[in-house]
Short mmCIF file of C-alpha atoms and ligand atoms in Angstrom, two decimals:
data_model
loop_
_atom_site.label_atom_id
_atom_site.label_comp_id
_atom_site.label_asym_id
_atom_site.label_seq_id
_atom_site.Cartn_x
_atom_site.Cartn_y
_atom_site.Cartn_z
CA MET A 43 47.37 -111.42 40.47
CA SER A 44 43.97 -109.75 40.25
CA LEU A 45 40.78 -109.97 42.28
CA ARG A 46 37.75 -111.64 40.70
CA SER A 47 34.30 -112.73 41.96
CA GLN A 48 33.61 -116.43 42.43
CA VAL A 49 30.08 -117.79 42.86
CA THR A 50 30.01 -119.79 46.10
CA GLY A 51 26.30 -120.14 46.78
CA CYS A 52 22.88 -120.00 45.19
CA GLY A 53 19.36 -119.94 46.63
CA ALA A 54 15.77 -119.15 45.74
CA TYR A 55 12.34 -118.70 47.25
CA LEU A 56 8.84 -118.85 45.80
CA PRO A 57 5.60 -117.97 47.60
CA ASP A 58 3.22 -120.89 48.16
CA ARG A 59 0.19 -119.63 46.25
CA VAL A 60 -0.01 -120.91 42.66
CA ILE A 61 -2.29 -119.25 40.11
CA THR A 62 -2.79 -121.32 36.97
CA ASN A 63 -3.73 -119.96 33.55
CA SER A 64 -7.08 -121.71 33.84
CA GLU A 65 -7.78 -119.89 37.10
CA LEU A 66 -7.17 -116.55 35.36
CA ALA A 67 -9.41 -117.62 32.46
CA VAL A 68 -12.34 -117.93 34.85
CA ARG A 69 -12.54 -114.14 35.27
CA LEU A 70 -10.63 -112.76 32.24
CA ASP A 71 -11.18 -113.07 28.49
CA THR A 72 -8.14 -115.33 28.08
CA SER A 73 -7.30 -119.03 27.87
CA ASP A 74 -4.63 -121.49 28.95
CA GLU A 75 -4.02 -122.16 25.24
CA TRP A 76 -3.40 -118.46 24.33
CA ILE A 77 -1.08 -117.86 27.29
CA ARG A 78 0.97 -121.02 26.70
CA LYS A 79 1.22 -120.52 22.96
CA ARG A 80 2.16 -116.82 23.02
CA THR A 81 4.38 -116.85 26.16
CA GLY A 82 5.20 -120.39 27.39
CA ILE A 83 3.67 -119.57 30.81
CA GLY A 84 1.62 -122.24 32.58
CA GLU A 85 1.34 -120.82 36.09
CA ARG A 86 2.79 -118.20 38.42
CA ARG A 87 3.35 -117.74 42.17
CA VAL A 88 1.81 -114.84 44.07
CA ALA A 89 2.91 -113.54 47.46
CA ALA A 90 0.43 -113.90 50.34
CA PRO A 91 -1.19 -110.77 51.78
CA GLY A 92 1.42 -109.18 54.03
CA GLU A 93 4.26 -111.12 52.41
CA LEU A 94 6.65 -108.47 51.06
CA THR A 95 9.55 -108.29 48.63
CA SER A 96 11.92 -108.17 51.63
CA ASP A 97 10.51 -111.48 52.91
CA LEU A 98 11.11 -113.20 49.58
CA ALA A 99 14.57 -111.64 49.32
CA TYR A 100 15.48 -112.68 52.86
CA TYR A 101 14.54 -116.35 52.35
CA ALA A 102 16.38 -116.55 49.02
CA ALA A 103 19.50 -114.91 50.51
CA GLN A 104 19.40 -117.15 53.57
CA ARG A 105 19.29 -120.25 51.34
CA ALA A 106 22.13 -118.92 49.16
CA LEU A 107 24.23 -118.26 52.27
CA ALA A 108 23.50 -121.76 53.61
CA SER A 109 24.62 -123.31 50.32
CA ALA A 110 27.85 -121.28 50.58
CA GLY A 111 28.35 -122.42 54.19
CA MET A 112 28.16 -118.81 55.35
CA SER A 113 25.96 -116.57 57.46
CA GLY A 114 24.87 -112.95 57.14
CA SER A 115 27.61 -111.76 59.47
CA ASP A 116 30.20 -112.91 56.89
CA LEU A 117 28.88 -110.45 54.28
CA ASP A 118 30.18 -106.99 53.57
CA LEU A 119 28.01 -106.15 50.55
CA LEU A 120 24.33 -106.74 49.79
CA VAL A 121 22.92 -105.63 46.43
CA LEU A 122 19.20 -106.16 45.88
CA ALA A 123 17.67 -105.81 42.43
CA THR A 124 14.01 -104.91 42.65
CA ALA A 125 11.41 -102.72 41.00
CA THR A 126 8.88 -103.53 43.71
CA PRO A 127 10.47 -102.30 46.97
CA ASP A 128 8.61 -102.61 50.30
CA ASN A 129 8.56 -98.82 50.66
CA THR A 130 9.65 -95.88 48.53
CA PHE A 131 12.59 -95.61 50.93
CA PRO A 132 14.75 -96.83 52.60
CA ALA A 133 16.14 -99.44 50.26
CA THR A 134 14.54 -102.86 50.75
CA ALA A 135 18.14 -104.09 50.97
CA ALA A 136 18.47 -102.38 54.37
CA LYS A 137 15.64 -104.47 55.81
CA VAL A 138 17.12 -107.68 54.40
CA GLN A 139 20.57 -106.70 55.74
CA ALA A 140 19.21 -106.37 59.29
CA ARG A 141 17.29 -109.66 59.10
CA LEU A 142 20.36 -111.52 57.85
CA GLY A 143 22.41 -110.26 60.81
CA MET A 144 24.80 -108.39 58.54
CA VAL A 145 26.24 -105.53 60.59
CA ARG A 146 29.05 -104.16 58.44
CA GLY A 147 29.51 -103.07 54.86
CA ALA A 148 26.78 -101.64 52.64
CA ALA A 149 23.33 -102.69 51.47
CA PHE A 150 21.41 -100.97 48.69
CA ASP A 151 18.88 -101.53 45.93
CA VAL A 152 19.53 -101.47 42.19
CA GLN A 153 16.62 -100.71 39.88
CA ALA A 154 16.79 -101.91 36.28
CA VAL A 155 13.47 -103.80 36.35
CA CYS A 156 13.74 -107.13 34.47
CA ALA A 157 17.44 -106.52 33.74
CA GLY A 158 18.01 -105.76 37.43
CA PHE A 159 19.83 -108.96 38.31
CA ILE A 160 22.47 -108.44 35.60
CA PHE A 161 22.94 -104.82 36.75
CA ALA A 162 23.20 -105.84 40.43
CA LEU A 163 25.65 -108.63 39.61
CA SER A 164 27.77 -106.13 37.70
CA VAL A 165 27.78 -103.65 40.61
CA ALA A 166 28.78 -106.36 43.10
CA ASP A 167 31.40 -107.85 40.75
CA ASN A 168 32.99 -104.41 40.28
CA ALA A 169 33.09 -103.84 44.06
CA LEU A 170 34.79 -107.19 44.65
CA ARG A 171 37.27 -106.66 41.84
CA LEU A 172 38.20 -103.25 43.28
CA GLY A 173 38.64 -104.65 46.80
CA GLN A 174 35.71 -102.58 48.17
CA ALA A 175 34.14 -105.77 49.54
CA ARG A 176 35.21 -109.39 49.95
CA THR A 177 31.91 -111.24 50.21
CA ALA A 178 28.64 -110.18 48.63
CA VAL A 179 25.12 -111.41 48.19
CA VAL A 180 23.31 -110.38 45.01
CA ILE A 181 19.54 -110.77 45.20
CA GLY A 182 16.74 -110.40 42.67
CA ALA A 183 13.34 -110.18 44.40
CA GLU A 184 9.97 -109.00 43.17
CA THR A 185 6.28 -108.84 44.04
CA PHE A 186 4.95 -107.75 40.64
CA SER A 187 1.50 -109.02 41.68
CA ARG A 188 1.18 -105.72 43.60
CA ILE A 189 1.67 -103.52 40.50
CA LEU A 190 -0.47 -105.49 38.06
CA ASP A 191 -3.81 -104.31 36.73
CA TRP A 192 -5.63 -107.60 37.25
CA ASP A 193 -8.27 -106.52 34.72
CA ASP A 194 -5.72 -106.07 31.91
CA ARG A 195 -5.34 -109.46 30.23
CA GLY A 196 -2.44 -108.08 28.15
CA THR A 197 -0.18 -107.78 31.22
CA CYS A 198 -1.57 -109.54 34.30
CA VAL A 199 -1.16 -113.04 32.85
CA LEU A 200 2.57 -112.50 32.27
CA PHE A 201 4.13 -111.94 35.69
CA GLY A 202 4.77 -113.74 38.96
CA ASP A 203 6.46 -113.19 42.35
CA GLY A 204 9.69 -114.74 43.59
CA ALA A 205 13.31 -114.24 44.60
CA GLY A 206 16.74 -115.70 43.97
CA ALA A 207 20.24 -114.94 45.21
CA LEU A 208 23.91 -115.62 44.56
CA VAL A 209 26.79 -115.38 47.03
CA LEU A 210 30.06 -114.05 45.62
CA LYS A 211 33.52 -114.22 47.18
CA ALA A 212 36.59 -112.28 46.03
CA VAL A 213 39.37 -114.64 44.89
CA SER A 214 42.91 -113.88 43.78
CA VAL A 215 43.43 -115.00 40.22
CA ALA A 216 46.80 -115.42 38.56
CA SER A 217 45.67 -116.39 35.06
CA PRO A 218 42.49 -116.63 32.95
CA GLY A 219 40.41 -119.81 32.90
CA GLY A 220 39.40 -119.92 36.56
CA ARG A 221 35.93 -120.02 38.09
CA PHE A 222 34.70 -116.44 38.34
CA VAL A 223 32.48 -113.80 36.76
CA LEU A 224 34.11 -113.19 33.37
CA SER A 225 32.23 -110.07 32.27
CA ASN A 226 29.11 -107.96 32.50
CA HIS A 227 27.83 -105.80 29.66
CA LEU A 228 25.13 -103.22 30.44
CA HIS A 229 23.04 -100.94 28.22
CA SER A 230 20.09 -98.56 28.50
CA ASP A 231 18.00 -96.57 26.03
CA GLY A 232 15.86 -94.04 27.88
CA ARG A 233 14.11 -93.02 24.65
CA GLN A 234 12.02 -96.17 25.11
CA TYR A 235 10.87 -95.20 28.67
CA ASP A 236 7.18 -95.28 27.70
CA ILE A 237 6.92 -98.75 26.17
CA LEU A 238 7.23 -100.50 29.55
CA TYR A 239 6.56 -98.49 32.70
CA VAL A 240 4.46 -98.15 35.85
CA ASP A 241 1.95 -95.29 35.76
CA GLY A 242 2.57 -94.25 39.38
CA GLY A 243 5.37 -93.46 41.81
CA PRO A 244 6.23 -90.88 44.47
CA SER A 245 7.16 -87.99 42.17
CA SER A 246 4.45 -88.43 39.58
CA SER A 247 1.37 -89.55 41.50
CA ARG A 248 0.06 -90.63 44.88
CA GLY A 249 -0.20 -94.34 44.30
CA ALA A 250 2.26 -97.06 43.38
CA GLY A 251 0.58 -97.36 39.96
CA PHE A 252 0.16 -100.23 37.54
CA LEU A 253 2.43 -101.81 34.97
CA ARG A 254 1.77 -100.73 31.37
CA MET A 255 3.42 -102.35 28.38
CA HIS A 256 3.40 -102.17 24.59
CA GLY A 257 4.20 -105.86 24.35
CA ARG A 258 4.89 -106.10 20.65
CA GLU A 259 7.32 -103.15 20.74
CA VAL A 260 9.17 -104.58 23.76
CA PHE A 261 9.36 -107.95 22.03
CA ARG A 262 10.96 -106.39 18.94
CA HIS A 263 13.57 -104.50 21.00
CA ALA A 264 14.26 -107.56 23.15
CA VAL A 265 15.18 -109.80 20.22
CA GLN A 266 17.39 -107.11 18.66
CA HIS A 267 19.22 -105.92 21.80
CA LEU A 268 19.66 -109.31 23.45
CA SER A 269 21.10 -110.70 20.27
CA ALA A 270 23.61 -107.83 20.10
CA VAL A 271 24.64 -107.99 23.76
CA ILE A 272 25.22 -111.76 23.52
CA ASP A 273 27.61 -111.13 20.62
CA GLU A 274 29.30 -108.38 22.64
CA ALA A 275 29.81 -110.68 25.66
CA LEU A 276 31.21 -113.55 23.58
CA GLU A 277 33.54 -111.31 21.58
CA ALA A 278 34.88 -109.56 24.68
CA ASN A 279 35.88 -112.95 26.09
CA GLN A 280 37.05 -114.42 22.78
CA LEU A 281 34.55 -117.23 23.19
CA THR A 282 32.26 -118.92 20.68
CA ALA A 283 28.66 -119.94 21.22
CA ALA A 284 29.75 -123.59 21.01
CA GLU A 285 31.70 -123.15 24.26
CA ILE A 286 28.63 -122.13 26.29
CA ASP A 287 27.40 -124.86 28.63
CA TRP A 288 24.18 -123.11 29.71
CA LEU A 289 22.11 -120.19 28.55
CA VAL A 290 20.19 -118.84 31.55
CA PRO A 291 17.99 -116.10 30.10
CA HIS A 292 15.52 -113.72 31.67
CA GLN A 293 12.18 -115.53 31.48
CA ALA A 294 9.85 -113.07 29.74
CA ASN A 295 8.61 -115.07 26.78
CA SER A 296 9.58 -118.55 25.53
CA ARG A 297 9.53 -117.20 21.97
CA ILE A 298 12.26 -114.65 22.82
CA ILE A 299 14.27 -117.37 24.59
CA ASP A 300 13.90 -119.76 21.63
CA ALA A 301 15.09 -117.00 19.28
CA MET A 302 18.24 -116.51 21.40
CA GLY A 303 18.85 -120.27 21.46
CA ARG A 304 18.56 -120.44 17.66
CA LYS A 305 20.89 -117.47 17.28
CA LEU A 306 23.51 -119.24 19.39
CA GLY A 307 22.89 -122.60 17.71
CA LEU A 308 22.28 -124.10 21.16
CA SER A 309 20.18 -127.22 21.50
CA PRO A 310 17.11 -126.63 23.71
CA ASP A 311 18.57 -128.89 26.42
CA LYS A 312 21.33 -126.28 26.98
CA ILE A 313 18.78 -123.57 27.81
CA VAL A 314 17.39 -123.25 31.32
CA MET A 315 13.65 -122.55 31.03
CA THR A 316 11.51 -121.91 34.09
CA ILE A 317 8.90 -119.66 32.52
CA GLU A 318 6.25 -122.37 32.48
CA GLN A 319 6.30 -122.63 36.30
CA HIS A 320 7.40 -119.11 37.35
CA ALA A 321 6.14 -116.77 34.58
CA ASN A 322 8.08 -113.50 34.36
CA THR A 323 9.45 -112.66 37.82
CA SER A 324 11.44 -109.64 36.57
CA ALA A 325 14.75 -109.30 38.47
CA ALA A 326 14.18 -112.66 40.17
CA SER A 327 13.88 -114.75 37.01
CA ILE A 328 17.58 -115.37 36.33
CA PRO A 329 18.58 -116.34 39.90
CA LEU A 330 15.44 -118.51 40.17
CA ALA A 331 16.47 -120.29 36.97
CA LEU A 332 20.09 -120.60 38.15
CA GLU A 333 18.98 -122.16 41.41
CA ALA A 334 16.73 -124.66 39.60
CA ALA A 335 19.58 -125.78 37.32
CA VAL A 336 22.16 -125.94 40.13
CA ASP A 337 19.77 -127.82 42.38
CA ASP A 338 18.99 -130.54 39.79
CA GLY A 339 22.67 -130.91 38.88
CA ARG A 340 22.64 -129.39 35.40
CA ILE A 341 24.98 -126.47 36.20
CA LYS A 342 28.26 -127.79 37.65
CA PRO A 343 31.49 -126.11 38.79
CA GLY A 344 33.56 -125.09 35.77
CA HIS A 345 30.57 -124.71 33.42
CA LEU A 346 30.35 -121.61 31.27
CA VAL A 347 27.03 -119.88 31.98
CA LEU A 348 25.64 -117.05 29.85
CA MET A 349 22.87 -114.87 31.28
CA GLU A 350 20.95 -112.14 29.46
CA ALA A 351 17.98 -109.90 30.25
CA LEU A 352 16.03 -106.90 29.00
CA GLY A 353 13.47 -104.81 30.85
CA GLY A 354 11.93 -101.38 31.34
CA GLY A 355 14.11 -98.37 30.66
CA LEU A 356 14.79 -99.95 28.34
CA SER A 357 17.73 -101.60 30.10
CA TRP A 358 19.49 -104.77 29.06
CA GLY A 359 22.66 -106.70 29.61
CA ALA A 360 24.56 -109.98 29.63
CA SER A 361 26.84 -111.69 32.15
CA LEU A 362 29.23 -114.55 31.55
CA VAL A 363 30.25 -116.67 34.51
CA ARG A 364 32.62 -119.63 34.78
CA TRP A 365 30.58 -121.36 37.51
O1 UT7 B 235 10.32 -108.73 31.06
C1 UT7 B 235 10.31 -107.46 30.50
C2 UT7 B 235 10.36 -107.53 29.04
N1 UT7 B 235 9.07 -107.97 28.55
C3 UT7 B 235 9.02 -108.68 27.44
O2 UT7 B 235 10.04 -109.02 26.88
C4 UT7 B 235 7.65 -108.98 26.88
C5 UT7 B 235 7.70 -108.84 25.37
N2 UT7 B 235 6.41 -109.03 24.74
C6 UT7 B 235 5.75 -110.21 24.71
O3 UT7 B 235 6.16 -111.16 25.32
C7 UT7 B 235 4.51 -110.31 23.85
O4 UT7 B 235 4.40 -109.16 23.06
C8 UT7 B 235 3.22 -110.50 24.67
C9 UT7 B 235 3.19 -111.89 25.28
C10 UT7 B 235 3.10 -109.45 25.74
C11 UT7 B 235 2.00 -110.41 23.74
O5 UT7 B 235 2.12 -111.34 22.67
P1 UT7 B 235 1.89 -110.88 21.16
O6 UT7 B 235 2.02 -112.07 20.33
O7 UT7 B 235 2.85 -109.74 20.90
O8 UT7 B 235 0.39 -110.41 21.20
P2 UT7 B 235 -0.23 -108.98 20.88
O9 UT7 B 235 0.03 -108.03 21.99
O10 UT7 B 235 0.16 -108.56 19.51
O11 UT7 B 235 -1.77 -109.34 20.88
C12 UT7 B 235 -2.33 -110.26 19.91
C13 UT7 B 235 -3.80 -110.43 20.24
C14 UT7 B 235 -4.53 -109.12 20.46
O12 UT7 B 235 -5.84 -109.26 19.92
P3 UT7 B 235 -6.21 -108.64 18.47
O13 UT7 B 235 -5.93 -107.18 18.59
O14 UT7 B 235 -5.28 -109.33 17.52
O15 UT7 B 235 -7.65 -109.02 18.31
C15 UT7 B 235 -4.63 -109.02 21.96
O16 UT7 B 235 -5.74 -108.26 22.39
O17 UT7 B 235 -3.92 -111.19 21.46
C16 UT7 B 235 -4.80 -110.46 22.34
N3 UT7 B 235 -4.38 -110.76 23.72
C17 UT7 B 235 -4.86 -111.80 24.41
N4 UT7 B 235 -5.73 -112.77 24.10
C18 UT7 B 235 -5.99 -113.70 25.03
C19 UT7 B 235 -3.51 -110.08 24.49
N5 UT7 B 235 -3.42 -110.66 25.69
C20 UT7 B 235 -4.23 -111.74 25.66
C21 UT7 B 235 -4.56 -112.73 26.60
N6 UT7 B 235 -5.42 -113.70 26.25
N7 UT7 B 235 -4.02 -112.77 27.85
#
């Protein structure tokens, strides 16, 4: 018998305010046509003034707990993936922990930018497998609108705010084939630090800074690394692409997602795409997409779900879950 992590709940939250491509085109040299064609994005959500990453994270976690039939006091681990914390410290997770009424265990942030949800899921899965915790919530929450240079058409059109969360429970497993997290594969290459970064932060400047990206370079690395990590995940589990029920990718660019779908030989109706409505919500994009596909009945218990993401660092990874 070994301990594994079973997904028992899923939830998401989006701020009310919608900004369409056409609205951006009123004050920037861009167009709905360019943004849709090059990225697949149609609109994005933006947090209201005073609405913080912790607020988004709290609502998503609360909904995930409700879907699991649990409350915050049942949790003994909270891992929050974010690159846009409320404050430099403490961890935004601590604020969410208090609001959820979770009074034992540990709560901390994980920072791997757009790959953050995969990294956080891996950290929580390891803790459950080792018996360090029995119930965990893994949250991806971001307010990238606060670190965008709204005059830079090359970046500000790409991102949105949002949050999503999964609840995990440790289960005793006697044999393979059950419903649990099968594997997580993580990678980083710090030599690429400068192709996607924020030009501020407590140790390097006074302000929070703005996101800067060499888009074409990131695109090239994304296709190469995501392709490799998908192979790694399938091989490690002795699975073939034909056995995957759903690809739930990080939503950075529909052209990257299409390339991964082609690589796997998956028909487009097996790929969960939310980029048109959400844009790139960094660490929140995968749990937001999971929630959408669970909510409308696409992802069902027993389905094999493959997730992959790449972001600043560079950092990237893949998780396979038997839902
Ligand atoms: O989530 C973290 C990981 N991030 C990613 O994976 C993002 C990866 N990169 C990308 O998705 C794409 O590189 C972008 C969507 C960021 C850019 O698409 P691209 O096809 O690589 O465009 P580009 O940067 O090569 O720019 C092509 C042209 C340029 O004009 P010139 O130099 O050819 O005259 C840009 O100035 O498009 C121009 N451009 C725009 N035009 C209209 C850039 N942004 C815009 C815009 N509207 N918003």
